[in-house]
Short mmCIF file of C-alpha atoms in Angstrom, two decimals:
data_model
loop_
_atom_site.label_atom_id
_atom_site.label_comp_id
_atom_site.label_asym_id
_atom_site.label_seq_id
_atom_site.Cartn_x
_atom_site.Cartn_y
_atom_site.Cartn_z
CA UNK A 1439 45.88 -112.65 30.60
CA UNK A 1440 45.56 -112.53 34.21
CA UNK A 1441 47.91 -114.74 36.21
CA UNK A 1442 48.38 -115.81 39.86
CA UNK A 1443 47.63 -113.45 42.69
CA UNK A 1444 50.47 -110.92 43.72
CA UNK A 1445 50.82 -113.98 47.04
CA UNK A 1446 51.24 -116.96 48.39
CA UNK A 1447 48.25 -116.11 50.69
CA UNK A 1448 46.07 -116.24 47.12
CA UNK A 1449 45.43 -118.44 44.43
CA UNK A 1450 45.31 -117.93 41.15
CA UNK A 1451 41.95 -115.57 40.30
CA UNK A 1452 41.89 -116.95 36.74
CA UNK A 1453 42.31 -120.73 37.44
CA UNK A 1454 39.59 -123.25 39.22
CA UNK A 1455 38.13 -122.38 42.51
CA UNK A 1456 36.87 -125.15 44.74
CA UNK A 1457 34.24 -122.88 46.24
CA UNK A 1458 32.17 -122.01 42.71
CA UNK A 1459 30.48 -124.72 40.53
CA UNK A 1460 33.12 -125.12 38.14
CA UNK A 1461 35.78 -125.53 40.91
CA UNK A 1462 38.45 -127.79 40.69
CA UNK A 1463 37.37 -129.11 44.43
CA UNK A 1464 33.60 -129.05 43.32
CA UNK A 1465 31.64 -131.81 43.69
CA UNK A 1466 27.84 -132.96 43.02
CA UNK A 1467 25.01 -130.73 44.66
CA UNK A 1468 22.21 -128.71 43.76
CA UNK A 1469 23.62 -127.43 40.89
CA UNK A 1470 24.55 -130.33 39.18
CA UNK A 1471 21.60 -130.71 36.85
CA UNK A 1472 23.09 -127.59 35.08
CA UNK A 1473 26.02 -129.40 33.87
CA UNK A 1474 25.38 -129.84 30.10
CA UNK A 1475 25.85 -133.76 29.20
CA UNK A 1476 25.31 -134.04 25.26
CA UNK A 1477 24.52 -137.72 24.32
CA UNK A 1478 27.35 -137.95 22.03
CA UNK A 1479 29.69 -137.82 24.65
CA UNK A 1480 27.57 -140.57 26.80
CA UNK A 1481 26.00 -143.22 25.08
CA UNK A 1482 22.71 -143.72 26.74
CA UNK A 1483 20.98 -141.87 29.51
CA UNK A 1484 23.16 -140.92 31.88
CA UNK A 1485 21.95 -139.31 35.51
CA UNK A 1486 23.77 -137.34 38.34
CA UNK A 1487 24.03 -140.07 40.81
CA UNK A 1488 24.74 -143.15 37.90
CA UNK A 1489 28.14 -145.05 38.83
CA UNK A 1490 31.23 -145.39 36.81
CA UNK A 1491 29.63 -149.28 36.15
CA UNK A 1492 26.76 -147.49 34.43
CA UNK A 1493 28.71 -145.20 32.00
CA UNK A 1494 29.03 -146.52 28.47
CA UNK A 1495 31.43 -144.25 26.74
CA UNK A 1496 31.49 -143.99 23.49
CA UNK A 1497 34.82 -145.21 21.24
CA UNK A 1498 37.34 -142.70 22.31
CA UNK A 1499 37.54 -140.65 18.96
CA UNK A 1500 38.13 -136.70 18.15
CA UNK A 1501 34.03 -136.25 18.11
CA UNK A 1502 33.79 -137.12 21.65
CA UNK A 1503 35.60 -134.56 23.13
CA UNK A 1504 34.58 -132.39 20.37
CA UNK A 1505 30.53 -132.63 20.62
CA UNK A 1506 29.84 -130.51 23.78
CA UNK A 1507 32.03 -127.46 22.18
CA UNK A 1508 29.81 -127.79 18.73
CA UNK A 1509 31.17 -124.36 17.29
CA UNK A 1510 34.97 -125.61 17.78
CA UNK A 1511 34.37 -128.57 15.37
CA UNK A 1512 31.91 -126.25 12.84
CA UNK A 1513 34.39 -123.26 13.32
CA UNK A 1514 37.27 -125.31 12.06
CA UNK A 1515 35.70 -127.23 9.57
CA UNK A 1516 34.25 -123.82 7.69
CA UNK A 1517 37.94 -122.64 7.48
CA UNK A 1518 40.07 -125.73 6.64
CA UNK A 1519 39.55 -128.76 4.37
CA UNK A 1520 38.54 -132.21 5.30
CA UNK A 1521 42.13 -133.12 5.65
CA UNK A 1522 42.78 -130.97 8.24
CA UNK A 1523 43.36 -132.05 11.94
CA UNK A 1524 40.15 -131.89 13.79
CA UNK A 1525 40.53 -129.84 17.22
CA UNK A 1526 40.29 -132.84 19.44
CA UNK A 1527 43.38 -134.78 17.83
CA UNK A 1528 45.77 -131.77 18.06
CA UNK A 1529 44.86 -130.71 22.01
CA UNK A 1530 45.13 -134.83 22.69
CA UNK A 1531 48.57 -134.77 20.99
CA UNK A 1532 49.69 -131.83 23.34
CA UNK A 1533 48.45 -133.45 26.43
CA UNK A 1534 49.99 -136.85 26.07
CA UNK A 1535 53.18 -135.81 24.57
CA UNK A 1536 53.95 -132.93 26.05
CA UNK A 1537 55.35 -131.88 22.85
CA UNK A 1538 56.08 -128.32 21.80
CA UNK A 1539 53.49 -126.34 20.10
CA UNK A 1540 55.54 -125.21 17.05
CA UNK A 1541 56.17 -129.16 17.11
CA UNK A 1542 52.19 -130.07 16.66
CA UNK A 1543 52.04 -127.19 14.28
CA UNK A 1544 54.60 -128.63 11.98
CA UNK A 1545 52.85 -132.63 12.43
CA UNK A 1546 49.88 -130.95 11.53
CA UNK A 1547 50.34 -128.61 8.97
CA UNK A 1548 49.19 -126.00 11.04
CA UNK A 1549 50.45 -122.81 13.06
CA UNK A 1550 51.52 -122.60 16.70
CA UNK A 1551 48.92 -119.86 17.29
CA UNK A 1552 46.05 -122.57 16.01
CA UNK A 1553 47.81 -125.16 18.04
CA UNK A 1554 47.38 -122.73 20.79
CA UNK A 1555 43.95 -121.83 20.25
CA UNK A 1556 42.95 -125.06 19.76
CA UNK A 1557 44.55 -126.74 22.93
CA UNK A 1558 42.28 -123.41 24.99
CA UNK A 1559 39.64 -124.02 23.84
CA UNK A 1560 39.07 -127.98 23.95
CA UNK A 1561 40.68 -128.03 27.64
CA UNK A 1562 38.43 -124.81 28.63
CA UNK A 1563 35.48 -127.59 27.40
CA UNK A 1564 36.59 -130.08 29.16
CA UNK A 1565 36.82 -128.38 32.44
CA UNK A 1566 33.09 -127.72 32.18
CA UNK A 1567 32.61 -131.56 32.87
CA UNK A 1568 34.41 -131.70 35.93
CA UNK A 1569 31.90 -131.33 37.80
CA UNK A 1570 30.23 -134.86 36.31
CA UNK A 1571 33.79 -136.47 36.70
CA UNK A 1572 35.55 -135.34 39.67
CA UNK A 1573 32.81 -136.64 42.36
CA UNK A 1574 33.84 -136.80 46.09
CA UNK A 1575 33.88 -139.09 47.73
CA UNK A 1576 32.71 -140.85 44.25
CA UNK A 1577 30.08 -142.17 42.41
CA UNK A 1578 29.94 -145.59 44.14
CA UNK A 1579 27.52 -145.39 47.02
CA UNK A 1580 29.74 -144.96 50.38
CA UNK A 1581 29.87 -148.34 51.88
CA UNK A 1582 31.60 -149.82 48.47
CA UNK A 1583 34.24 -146.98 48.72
CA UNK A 1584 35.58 -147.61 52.32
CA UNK A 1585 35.01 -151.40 51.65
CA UNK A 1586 37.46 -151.35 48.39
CA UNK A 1587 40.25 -149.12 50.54
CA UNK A 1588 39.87 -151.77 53.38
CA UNK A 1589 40.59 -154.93 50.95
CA UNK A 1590 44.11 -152.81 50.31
CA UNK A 1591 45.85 -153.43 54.11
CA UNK A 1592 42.63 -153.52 56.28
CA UNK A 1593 42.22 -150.12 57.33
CA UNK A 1594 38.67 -149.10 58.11
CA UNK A 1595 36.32 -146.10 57.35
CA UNK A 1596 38.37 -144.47 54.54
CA UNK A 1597 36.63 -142.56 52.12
CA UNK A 1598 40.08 -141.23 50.27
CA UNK A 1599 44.08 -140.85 50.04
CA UNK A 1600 45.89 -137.49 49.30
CA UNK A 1601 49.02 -135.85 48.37
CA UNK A 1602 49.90 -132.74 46.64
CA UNK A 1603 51.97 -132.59 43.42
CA UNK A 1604 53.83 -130.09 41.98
CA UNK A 1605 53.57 -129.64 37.99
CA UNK A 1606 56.56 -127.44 36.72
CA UNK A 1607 55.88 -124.36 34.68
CA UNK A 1608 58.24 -121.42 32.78
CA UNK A 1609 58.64 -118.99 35.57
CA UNK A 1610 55.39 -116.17 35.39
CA UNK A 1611 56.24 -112.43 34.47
CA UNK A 1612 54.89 -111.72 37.79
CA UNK A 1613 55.08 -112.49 41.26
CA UNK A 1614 57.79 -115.07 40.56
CA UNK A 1615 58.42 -115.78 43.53
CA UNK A 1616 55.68 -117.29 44.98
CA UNK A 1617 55.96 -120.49 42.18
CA UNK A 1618 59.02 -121.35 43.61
CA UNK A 1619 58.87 -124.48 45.70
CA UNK A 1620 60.93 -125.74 48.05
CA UNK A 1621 62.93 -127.37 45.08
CA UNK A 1622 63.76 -124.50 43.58
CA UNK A 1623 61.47 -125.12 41.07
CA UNK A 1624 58.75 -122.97 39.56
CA UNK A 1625 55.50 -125.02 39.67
CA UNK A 1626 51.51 -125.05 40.27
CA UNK A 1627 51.33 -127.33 43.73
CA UNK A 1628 47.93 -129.65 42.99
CA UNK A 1629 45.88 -131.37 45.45
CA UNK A 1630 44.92 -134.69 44.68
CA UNK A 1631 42.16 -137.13 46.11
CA UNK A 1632 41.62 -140.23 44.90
CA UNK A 1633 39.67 -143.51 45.61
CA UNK A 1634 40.96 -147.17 45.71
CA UNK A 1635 39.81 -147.61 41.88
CA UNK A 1636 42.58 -144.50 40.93
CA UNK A 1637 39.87 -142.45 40.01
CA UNK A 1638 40.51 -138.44 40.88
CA UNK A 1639 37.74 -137.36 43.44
CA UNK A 1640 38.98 -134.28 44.11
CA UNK A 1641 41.50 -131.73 42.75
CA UNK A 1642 42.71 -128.11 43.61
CA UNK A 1643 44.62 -126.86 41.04
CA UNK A 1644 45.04 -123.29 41.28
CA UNK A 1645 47.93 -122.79 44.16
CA UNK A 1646 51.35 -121.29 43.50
CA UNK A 1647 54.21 -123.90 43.89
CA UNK A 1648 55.37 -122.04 47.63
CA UNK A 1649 51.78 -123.07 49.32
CA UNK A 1650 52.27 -125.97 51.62
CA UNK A 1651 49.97 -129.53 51.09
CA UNK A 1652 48.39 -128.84 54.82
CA UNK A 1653 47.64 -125.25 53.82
CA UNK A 1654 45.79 -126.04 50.34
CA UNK A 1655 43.72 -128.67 52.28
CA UNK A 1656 43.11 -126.44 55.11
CA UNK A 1657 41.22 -123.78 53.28
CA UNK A 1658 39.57 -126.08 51.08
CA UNK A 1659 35.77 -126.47 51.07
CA UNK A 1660 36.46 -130.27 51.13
CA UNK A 1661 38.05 -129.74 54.87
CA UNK A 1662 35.22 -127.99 55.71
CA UNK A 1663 32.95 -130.62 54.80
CA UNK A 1664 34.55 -133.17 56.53
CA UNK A 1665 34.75 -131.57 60.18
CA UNK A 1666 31.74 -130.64 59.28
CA UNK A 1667 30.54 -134.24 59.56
CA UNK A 1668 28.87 -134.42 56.16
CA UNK A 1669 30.68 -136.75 55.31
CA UNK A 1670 31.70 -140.10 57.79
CA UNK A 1671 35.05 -141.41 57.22
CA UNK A 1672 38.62 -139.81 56.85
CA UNK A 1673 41.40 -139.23 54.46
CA UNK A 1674 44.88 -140.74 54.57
CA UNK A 1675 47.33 -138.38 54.64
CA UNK A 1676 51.58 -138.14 54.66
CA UNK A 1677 53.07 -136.42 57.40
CA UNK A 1678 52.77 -133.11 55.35
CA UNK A 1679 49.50 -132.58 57.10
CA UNK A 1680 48.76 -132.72 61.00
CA UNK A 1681 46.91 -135.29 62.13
CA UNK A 1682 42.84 -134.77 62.40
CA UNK A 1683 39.96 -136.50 63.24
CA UNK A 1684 39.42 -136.38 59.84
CA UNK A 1685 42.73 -136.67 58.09
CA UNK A 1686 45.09 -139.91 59.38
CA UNK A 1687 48.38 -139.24 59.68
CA UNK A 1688 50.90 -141.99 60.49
CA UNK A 1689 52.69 -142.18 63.71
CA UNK A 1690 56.04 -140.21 63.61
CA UNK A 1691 57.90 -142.53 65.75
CA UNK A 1692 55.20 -145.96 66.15
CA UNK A 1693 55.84 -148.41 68.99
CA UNK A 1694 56.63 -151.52 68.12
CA UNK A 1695 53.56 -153.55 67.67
CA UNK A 1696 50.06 -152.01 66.89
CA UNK A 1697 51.66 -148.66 66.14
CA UNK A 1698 53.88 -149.94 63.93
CA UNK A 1699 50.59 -152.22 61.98
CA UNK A 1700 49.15 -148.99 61.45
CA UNK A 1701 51.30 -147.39 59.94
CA UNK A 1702 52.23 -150.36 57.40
CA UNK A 1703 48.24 -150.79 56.48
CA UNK A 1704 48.40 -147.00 56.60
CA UNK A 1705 51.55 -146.85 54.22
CA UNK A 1706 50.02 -149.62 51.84
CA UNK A 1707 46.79 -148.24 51.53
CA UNK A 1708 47.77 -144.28 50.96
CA UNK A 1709 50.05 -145.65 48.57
CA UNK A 1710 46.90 -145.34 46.00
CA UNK A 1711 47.27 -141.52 45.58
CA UNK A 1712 51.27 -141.60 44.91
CA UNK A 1713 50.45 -144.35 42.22
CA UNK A 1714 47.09 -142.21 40.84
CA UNK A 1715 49.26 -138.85 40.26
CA UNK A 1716 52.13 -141.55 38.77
CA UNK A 1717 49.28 -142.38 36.25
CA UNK A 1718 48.13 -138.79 35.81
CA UNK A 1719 51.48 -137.94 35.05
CA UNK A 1720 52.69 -140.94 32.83
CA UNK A 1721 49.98 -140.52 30.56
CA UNK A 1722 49.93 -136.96 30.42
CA UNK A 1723 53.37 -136.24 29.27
CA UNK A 1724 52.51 -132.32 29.18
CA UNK A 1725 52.15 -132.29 32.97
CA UNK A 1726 56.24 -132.55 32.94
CA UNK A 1727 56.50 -129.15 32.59
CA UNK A 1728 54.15 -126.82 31.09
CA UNK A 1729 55.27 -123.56 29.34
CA UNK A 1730 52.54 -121.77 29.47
CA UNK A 1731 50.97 -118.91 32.16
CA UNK A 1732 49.65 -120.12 35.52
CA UNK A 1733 46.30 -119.69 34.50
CA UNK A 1734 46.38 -121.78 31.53
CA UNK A 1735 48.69 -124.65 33.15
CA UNK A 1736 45.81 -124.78 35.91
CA UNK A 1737 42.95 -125.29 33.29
CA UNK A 1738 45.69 -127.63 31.51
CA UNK A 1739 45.55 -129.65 34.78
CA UNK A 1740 42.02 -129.77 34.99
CA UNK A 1741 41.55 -131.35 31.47
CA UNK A 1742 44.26 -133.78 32.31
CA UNK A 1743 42.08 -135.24 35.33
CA UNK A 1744 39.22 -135.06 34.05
CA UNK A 1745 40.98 -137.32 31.03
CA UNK A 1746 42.62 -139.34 33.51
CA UNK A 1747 38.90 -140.18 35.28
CA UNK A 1748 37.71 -140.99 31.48
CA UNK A 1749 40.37 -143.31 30.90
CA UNK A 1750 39.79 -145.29 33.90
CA UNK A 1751 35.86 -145.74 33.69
CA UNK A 1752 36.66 -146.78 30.23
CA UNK A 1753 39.10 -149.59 31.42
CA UNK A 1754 41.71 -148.06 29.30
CA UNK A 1755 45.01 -150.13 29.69
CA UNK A 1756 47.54 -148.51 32.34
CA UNK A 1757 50.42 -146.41 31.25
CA UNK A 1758 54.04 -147.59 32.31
CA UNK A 1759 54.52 -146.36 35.60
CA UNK A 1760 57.82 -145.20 36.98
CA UNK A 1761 57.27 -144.16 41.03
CA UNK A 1762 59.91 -142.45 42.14
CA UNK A 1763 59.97 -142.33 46.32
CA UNK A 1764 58.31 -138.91 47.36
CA UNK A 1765 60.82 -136.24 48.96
CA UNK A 1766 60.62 -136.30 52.69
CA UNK A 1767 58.98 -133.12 53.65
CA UNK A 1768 60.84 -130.97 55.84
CA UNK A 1769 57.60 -129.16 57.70
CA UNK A 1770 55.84 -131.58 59.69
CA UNK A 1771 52.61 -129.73 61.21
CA UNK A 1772 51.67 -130.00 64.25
CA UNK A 1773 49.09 -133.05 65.13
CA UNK A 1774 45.80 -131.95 66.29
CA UNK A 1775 45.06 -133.52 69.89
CA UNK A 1776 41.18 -134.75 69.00
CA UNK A 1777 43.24 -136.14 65.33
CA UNK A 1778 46.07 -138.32 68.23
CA UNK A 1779 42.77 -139.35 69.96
CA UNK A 1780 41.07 -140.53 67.12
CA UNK A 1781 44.31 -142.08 65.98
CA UNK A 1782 44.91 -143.91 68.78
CA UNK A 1783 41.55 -145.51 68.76
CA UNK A 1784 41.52 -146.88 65.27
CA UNK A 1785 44.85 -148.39 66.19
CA UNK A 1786 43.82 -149.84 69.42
CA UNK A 1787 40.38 -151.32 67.76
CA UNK A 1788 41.66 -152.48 64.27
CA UNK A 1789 45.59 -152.97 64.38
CA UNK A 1790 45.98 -154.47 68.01
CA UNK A 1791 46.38 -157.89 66.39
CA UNK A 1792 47.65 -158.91 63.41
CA UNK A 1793 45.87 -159.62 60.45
CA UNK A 1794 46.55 -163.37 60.50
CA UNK A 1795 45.54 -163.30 64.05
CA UNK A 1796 42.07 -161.37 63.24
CA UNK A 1797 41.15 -164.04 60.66
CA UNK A 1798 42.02 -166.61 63.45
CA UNK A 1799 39.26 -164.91 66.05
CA UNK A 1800 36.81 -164.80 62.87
CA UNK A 1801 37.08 -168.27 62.23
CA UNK A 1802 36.37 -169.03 65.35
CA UNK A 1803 33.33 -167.02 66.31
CA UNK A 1804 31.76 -168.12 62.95
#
């Protein structure tokens, strides 16, 4: 099995690439209509450019993941009795438990190597829907997105929040040394975009732990399409990336007053992301460390978000979350001078006065 390139100037070959259709950073375009969308998955019809609102999922139960991967279900059921586990059961098991295979195996009266096979093939299905389910900037027409991130702290024109994460792995039988982060710690670093709802609208998951957050985003097709202007609005972003026209950054050392306002409604409302990959990870037990090769844990991830996305158009009930604060990161890139300009302006227009004081002036000019 092929694993991560022989660098940190590479990503994996065998994992998702943002830049093809079934990237992890994909998102709708002309290609979309090829995405396969069986009707026992989605209960009505369902249409490239319907909202989260508009999908009707079916009762979460081992045929829906199992109907778009027919052979699976007809493979297994022509080899083992009715009583045995159906594919879908044993791959959901591994994901939200995190538990070993041999573990499954024994719950299910069935061998690791089937456990193994099974949890390939359903997340290898699953990833072909991620280009239905991870949408940027969403589903929701434009307007509705920046509007929900503005009720958060009243920052204006954001279309998305991200962070990177780093999902621990065994260390790889090659090029070790580029999984290690700066924790010591073996790991696939994954960039995460979400929306004010905690729905994943982007994902890159296919980056050695040693590749820095501003680097990931830098090459990504996302970045492109941003400073391309395809898309109006920015991210929020931590100090781990510089500062763009495109990507807010807080101030590194605000003034007191509307300096120090922006970077509270910036804090507050970039605090989305940190509590999305909580959620991720809190109901995805697996993603505490996963033992298998760098290709697999990057199609492992994929599944996982594409899961997650499930769960929350469904309205499934929140997982316990336990935040813990995010490390400080040591490499602070430098801010781009057009990003300071642009920075400077939102904070001079929308966080000279208070928020109290801004519903003051409203009430009076209405």
């Amino acid at each position: 099995m092929a694993e991560c390139a022989p660098s940190t100037s590479s990503a994996c070959p065998g994992s998702i690439n943002s830049s093809a259709p079934t990237g992890a950073g994909a998102h709708f375009g002309d290609k979309a209509h090829l995405l396969p969308i069986s009707g026992a998955v989605l209960e009505g019809s369902v249409g490239v450019s319907s909202s989260p609102d508009d999908l009707s999922m079916s009762r979460c139960h081992h045929g829906c993941l199992c109907s778009p991967y027919p052979g699976l279900l007809t493979e297994w059921s022509s080899r083992h009795s009715s009583q045995s586990p159906v594919p879908a059961c044993v791959a959901l098991r591994f994901v939200a438990n995190g538990s070993f295979l041999y573990n499954i195996g024994d719950a299910e009266h069935i061998s690791k190597a089937t456990v193994c096979r099974i949890v390939r093939k359903v997340c290898l299905t699953l990833k072909r829907f991620l280009l239905f389910f991870v949408v940027f900037p969403g589903h929701k027409p434009l307007r509705a997105i920046k509007e929900e991130f503005h009720r958060i702290a009243g920052f204006p024109n954001v279309v998305g929040c991200i962070d990177g994460t780093h999902i621990p792995i065994n260390a790889p039988s090659e090029n070790e040394g580029d999984y290690v982060n700066r924790r010591s710690i073996h790991s696939i670093n994954v960039q995460i975009i979400c929306d004010a709802s905690h729905i994943i609208t982007n994902v890159e998951a296919k980056w050695p732990g040693s590749v820095h957050d501003s680097r990931i985003y830098r090459v990504s097709t996302l970045s492109n399409r941003l400073q391309c202007g395809e898309i109006d609005g920015f991210l929020l972003g931590d100090r781990g990336y510089p500062c763009q026209p495109t990507l807010m950054t807080p101030y590194p050392e605000p003034a007191a007053g509307p300096q120090q306002r922006f970077n509270v409604a910036h804090c507050r409302t970039r605090a989305r992301v940190e509590m999305t990959i909580g959620l991720l990870k809190a109901r995805f037990q697996c993603l505490r460390h996963l033992r298998v090769t760098p290709e697999r844990a990057c199609d492992i991830i994929v599944a996982c978000v594409v899961l997650h996305n499930i769960a929350i158009i469904r309205g499934e009930q929140h997982p316990a979350l336990q935040i813990q604060d995010p490390e400080e990161d040591s490499i602070h890139p430098a801010d781009y001078q057009d990003g300071r300009t642009v920075r400077d302006r939102t904070t001079n227009h929308h966080h000279h006065t208070t928020t109290d004081e801004r519903k003051k002036l409203n009430k009076c000019k209405s």
